């Protein structure tokens, strides 16, 4: 069976390029705009061994199951499930406690994490916005694999909910970055200076942490 590829026709690509998305594990084949597709696919399908080697280095899936431990807003919580009808998710010391149907546990844990993320990111965004003297139209969360946050021209800021799983200092650096875009919608030196001022220190280590460890966050809650 041939390897499924996400094929992207890139207008400025000069050569065929094959990569593996560390967040999804999906192979991506970049083809120059005028290159023949059939030979490119044949070449990529001959790289199955390389793809297998790259996949072997990917983070391991960490499904939401009883006994699974994860760090949430700098607190290590272990999923604790007991038979019963209570569907509500509660924190009891270092236990994320719930009962109800086991087959709905993953969805309920993820929903709880998203609520926690939205609440915390909304508060932290408001704090940095006040410090910057700007307004934010609204805060939303999603699960984008390509970016951890984005700021729209209308003043809305959107984050990956998975930032709740990252260290707090990394999450806050991301919030400072997006709030700074309410002043500078670019990445000029003046923008980076504002990020550092809002954050209170150099945000470079936080960006490095996400580059090195961010892919693993996308495998939390996944079974494969």
GROMACS .gro file of C-alpha atoms in nm:
model
  224
    1UNK     CA    1   0.000   0.000   0.000
    2UNK     CA    2   0.147   0.338  -0.101
    3UNK     CA    3   0.226   0.604   0.153
    4UNK     CA    4  -0.041   0.881   0.172
    5UNK     CA    5   0.110   1.224   0.121
    6UNK     CA    6  -0.013   1.574   0.165
    7UNK     CA    7   0.095   1.722  -0.167
    8UNK     CA    8   0.161   2.095  -0.174
    9UNK     CA    9   0.226   2.288  -0.492
   10UNK     CA   10   0.456   2.567  -0.377
   11UNK     CA   11   0.496   2.872  -0.602
   12UNK     CA   12   0.855   2.950  -0.494
   13UNK     CA   13   0.991   2.599  -0.426
   14UNK     CA   14   1.294   2.516  -0.639
   15UNK     CA   15   1.306   2.144  -0.573
   16UNK     CA   16   1.094   1.855  -0.453
   17UNK     CA   17   1.102   1.826  -0.075
   18UNK     CA   18   0.965   1.561   0.161
   19UNK     CA   19   0.912   1.625   0.531
   20UNK     CA   20   0.723   1.481   0.824
   21UNK     CA   21   0.498   1.697   1.038
   22UNK     CA   22   0.606   1.624   1.398
   23UNK     CA   23   0.265   1.729   1.531
   24UNK     CA   24   0.058   1.496   1.313
   25UNK     CA   25   0.306   1.240   1.181
   26UNK     CA   26   0.181   1.303   0.827
   27UNK     CA   27   0.419   1.308   0.533
   28UNK     CA   28   0.422   1.632   0.332
   29UNK     CA   29   0.549   1.647  -0.024
   30UNK     CA   30   0.633   1.994  -0.155
   31UNK     CA   31   0.642   2.014  -0.534
   32UNK     CA   32   0.753   2.319  -0.737
   33UNK     CA   33   0.471   2.484  -0.924
   34UNK     CA   34   0.571   2.359  -1.270
   35UNK     CA   35   0.723   2.023  -1.175
   36UNK     CA   36   0.563   1.702  -1.299
   37UNK     CA   37   0.362   1.541  -1.021
   38UNK     CA   38   0.389   1.174  -1.122
   39UNK     CA   39   0.771   1.151  -1.094
   40UNK     CA   40   0.760   1.347  -0.766
   41UNK     CA   41   0.512   1.098  -0.618
   42UNK     CA   42   0.720   0.804  -0.741
   43UNK     CA   43   1.029   0.953  -0.578
   44UNK     CA   44   0.845   1.014  -0.248
   45UNK     CA   45   0.698   0.663  -0.243
   46UNK     CA   46   1.051   0.531  -0.259
   47UNK     CA   47   1.126   0.704   0.071
   48UNK     CA   48   0.907   0.480   0.287
   49UNK     CA   49   1.206   0.360   0.490
   50UNK     CA   50   1.312   0.717   0.564
   51UNK     CA   51   0.955   0.804   0.665
   52UNK     CA   52   0.941   0.503   0.897
   53UNK     CA   53   1.269   0.610   1.060
   54UNK     CA   54   1.138   0.964   1.112
   55UNK     CA   55   0.809   0.836   1.255
   56UNK     CA   56   0.999   0.619   1.502
   57UNK     CA   57   1.146   0.939   1.647
   58UNK     CA   58   0.809   1.108   1.694
   59UNK     CA   59   0.668   1.165   2.044
   60UNK     CA   60   0.461   0.877   2.175
   61UNK     CA   61   0.080   0.915   2.184
   62UNK     CA   62  -0.049   0.982   2.537
   63UNK     CA   63  -0.421   0.901   2.542
   64UNK     CA   64  -0.650   1.022   2.818
   65UNK     CA   65  -0.698   0.705   3.022
   66UNK     CA   66  -0.720   0.632   3.396
   67UNK     CA   67  -0.375   0.663   3.551
   68UNK     CA   68  -0.241   0.896   3.281
   69UNK     CA   69  -0.043   1.186   3.432
   70UNK     CA   70   0.000   1.525   3.269
   71UNK     CA   71   0.110   1.873   3.366
   72UNK     CA   72  -0.171   2.129   3.361
   73UNK     CA   73  -0.082   2.491   3.437
   74UNK     CA   74   0.234   2.372   3.614
   75UNK     CA   75   0.048   2.115   3.827
   76UNK     CA   76   0.095   1.743   3.769
   77UNK     CA   77  -0.247   1.578   3.762
   78UNK     CA   78  -0.324   1.208   3.733
   79UNK     CA   79  -0.654   1.100   3.579
   80UNK     CA   80  -0.852   0.912   3.842
   81UNK     CA   81  -1.166   0.730   3.734
   82UNK     CA   82  -1.415   0.545   3.949
   83UNK     CA   83  -1.740   0.371   3.859
   84UNK     CA   84  -2.040   0.595   3.900
   85UNK     CA   85  -2.262   0.841   3.721
   86UNK     CA   86  -2.077   1.167   3.790
   87UNK     CA   87  -1.969   1.316   3.461
   88UNK     CA   88  -1.824   1.635   3.605
   89UNK     CA   89  -1.444   1.661   3.604
   90UNK     CA   90  -1.293   1.787   3.932
   91UNK     CA   91  -0.947   1.845   4.071
   92UNK     CA   92  -0.897   1.668   4.404
   93UNK     CA   93  -0.543   1.741   4.519
   94UNK     CA   94  -0.323   1.597   4.245
   95UNK     CA   95  -0.604   1.384   4.098
   96UNK     CA   96  -0.821   1.480   3.804
   97UNK     CA   97  -1.129   1.298   3.928
   98UNK     CA   98  -1.428   1.178   3.729
   99UNK     CA   99  -1.658   0.882   3.683
  100UNK     CA  100  -1.927   0.820   3.423
  101UNK     CA  101  -1.885   0.614   3.103
  102UNK     CA  102  -1.527   0.520   3.027
  103UNK     CA  103  -1.577   0.563   2.655
  104UNK     CA  104  -1.654   0.934   2.701
  105UNK     CA  105  -1.365   0.998   2.940
  106UNK     CA  106  -1.122   1.126   2.673
  107UNK     CA  107  -1.374   1.377   2.538
  108UNK     CA  108  -1.467   1.501   2.885
  109UNK     CA  109  -1.104   1.544   2.991
  110UNK     CA  110  -1.024   1.737   2.673
  111UNK     CA  111  -1.331   1.958   2.718
  112UNK     CA  112  -1.221   2.032   3.075
  113UNK     CA  113  -0.868   2.118   2.961
  114UNK     CA  114  -1.003   2.353   2.696
  115UNK     CA  115  -1.216   2.535   2.954
  116UNK     CA  116  -0.916   2.572   3.184
  117UNK     CA  117  -0.702   2.696   2.898
  118UNK     CA  118  -0.956   2.954   2.784
  119UNK     CA  119  -1.006   3.086   3.136
  120UNK     CA  120  -0.634   3.115   3.213
  121UNK     CA  121  -0.535   3.255   2.873
  122UNK     CA  122  -0.816   3.511   2.890
  123UNK     CA  123  -0.694   3.635   3.228
  124UNK     CA  124  -0.330   3.646   3.124
  125UNK     CA  125  -0.418   3.823   2.800
  126UNK     CA  126  -0.610   4.087   2.995
  127UNK     CA  127  -0.312   4.139   3.226
  128UNK     CA  128  -0.067   4.193   2.939
  129UNK     CA  129  -0.315   4.404   2.744
  130UNK     CA  130  -0.352   4.637   3.042
  131UNK     CA  131   0.025   4.660   3.069
  132UNK     CA  132   0.052   4.743   2.698
  133UNK     CA  133  -0.236   4.990   2.710
  134UNK     CA  134  -0.434   4.808   2.439
  135UNK     CA  135  -0.767   4.632   2.409
  136UNK     CA  136  -0.836   4.279   2.292
  137UNK     CA  137  -1.167   4.218   2.118
  138UNK     CA  138  -1.195   3.857   2.229
  139UNK     CA  139  -0.988   3.554   2.323
  140UNK     CA  140  -1.053   3.215   2.167
  141UNK     CA  141  -0.885   2.877   2.159
  142UNK     CA  142  -0.831   2.617   1.890
  143UNK     CA  143  -0.601   2.329   1.810
  144UNK     CA  144  -0.389   2.457   1.524
  145UNK     CA  145  -0.076   2.255   1.458
  146UNK     CA  146   0.116   2.529   1.278
  147UNK     CA  147   0.110   2.805   1.537
  148UNK     CA  148   0.059   2.856   1.910
  149UNK     CA  149  -0.119   3.188   1.882
  150UNK     CA  150  -0.245   3.444   1.634
  151UNK     CA  151  -0.367   3.802   1.651
  152UNK     CA  152  -0.617   3.931   1.395
  153UNK     CA  153  -0.647   4.287   1.272
  154UNK     CA  154  -0.985   4.317   1.445
  155UNK     CA  155  -0.821   4.268   1.784
  156UNK     CA  156  -0.912   3.903   1.837
  157UNK     CA  157  -0.644   3.671   1.973
  158UNK     CA  158  -0.657   3.296   1.931
  159UNK     CA  159  -0.438   3.040   2.109
  160UNK     CA  160  -0.378   2.669   2.098
  161UNK     CA  161  -0.550   2.520   2.401
  162UNK     CA  162  -0.246   2.294   2.441
  163UNK     CA  163  -0.052   2.585   2.591
  164UNK     CA  164  -0.217   2.484   2.921
  165UNK     CA  165   0.009   2.176   2.904
  166UNK     CA  166   0.328   2.381   2.858
  167UNK     CA  167   0.527   2.539   3.142
  168UNK     CA  168   0.372   2.863   3.263
  169UNK     CA  169   0.672   3.073   3.160
  170UNK     CA  170   0.639   2.939   2.806
  171UNK     CA  171   0.265   3.005   2.793
  172UNK     CA  172   0.304   3.359   2.925
  173UNK     CA  173   0.573   3.440   2.669
  174UNK     CA  174   0.330   3.334   2.396
  175UNK     CA  175   0.058   3.556   2.542
  176UNK     CA  176   0.297   3.853   2.558
  177UNK     CA  177   0.390   3.788   2.195
  178UNK     CA  178   0.029   3.796   2.075
  179UNK     CA  179  -0.066   4.099   2.285
  180UNK     CA  180   0.235   4.287   2.143
  181UNK     CA  181   0.081   4.236   1.800
  182UNK     CA  182  -0.199   4.465   1.911
  183UNK     CA  183   0.064   4.740   1.886
  184UNK     CA  184   0.286   4.611   1.605
  185UNK     CA  185   0.141   4.377   1.343
  186UNK     CA  186   0.487   4.269   1.234
  187UNK     CA  187   0.806   4.118   1.374
  188UNK     CA  188   1.027   4.426   1.357
  189UNK     CA  189   1.287   4.490   1.631
  190UNK     CA  190   1.047   4.731   1.803
  191UNK     CA  191   0.793   4.448   1.827
  192UNK     CA  192   1.040   4.208   1.989
  193UNK     CA  193   1.146   4.481   2.231
  194UNK     CA  194   0.783   4.526   2.336
  195UNK     CA  195   0.738   4.150   2.386
  196UNK     CA  196   1.042   4.146   2.616
  197UNK     CA  197   0.912   4.447   2.808
  198UNK     CA  198   0.567   4.297   2.858
  199UNK     CA  199   0.704   3.956   2.947
  200UNK     CA  200   0.964   4.102   3.180
  201UNK     CA  201   1.257   3.903   3.042
  202UNK     CA  202   1.403   3.759   2.724
  203UNK     CA  203   1.134   3.538   2.558
  204UNK     CA  204   1.391   3.353   2.344
  205UNK     CA  205   1.414   3.049   2.580
  206UNK     CA  206   1.035   3.012   2.566
  207UNK     CA  207   1.039   3.006   2.186
  208UNK     CA  208   1.323   2.752   2.198
  209UNK     CA  209   1.122   2.533   2.438
  210UNK     CA  210   0.828   2.524   2.198
  211UNK     CA  211   1.056   2.438   1.907
  212UNK     CA  212   1.215   2.152   2.101
  213UNK     CA  213   0.917   2.019   2.297
  214UNK     CA  214   0.603   2.166   2.141
  215UNK     CA  215   0.538   1.872   1.909
  216UNK     CA  216   0.496   1.642   2.210
  217UNK     CA  217   0.203   1.855   2.331
  218UNK     CA  218   0.012   1.764   2.015
  219UNK     CA  219   0.035   1.396   2.105
  220UNK     CA  220  -0.130   1.442   2.444
  221UNK     CA  221  -0.480   1.293   2.432
  222UNK     CA  222  -0.407   1.095   2.115
  223UNK     CA  223  -0.420   0.718   2.099
  224UNK     CA  224  -0.234   0.689   1.770
   0.00000   0.00000   0.00000
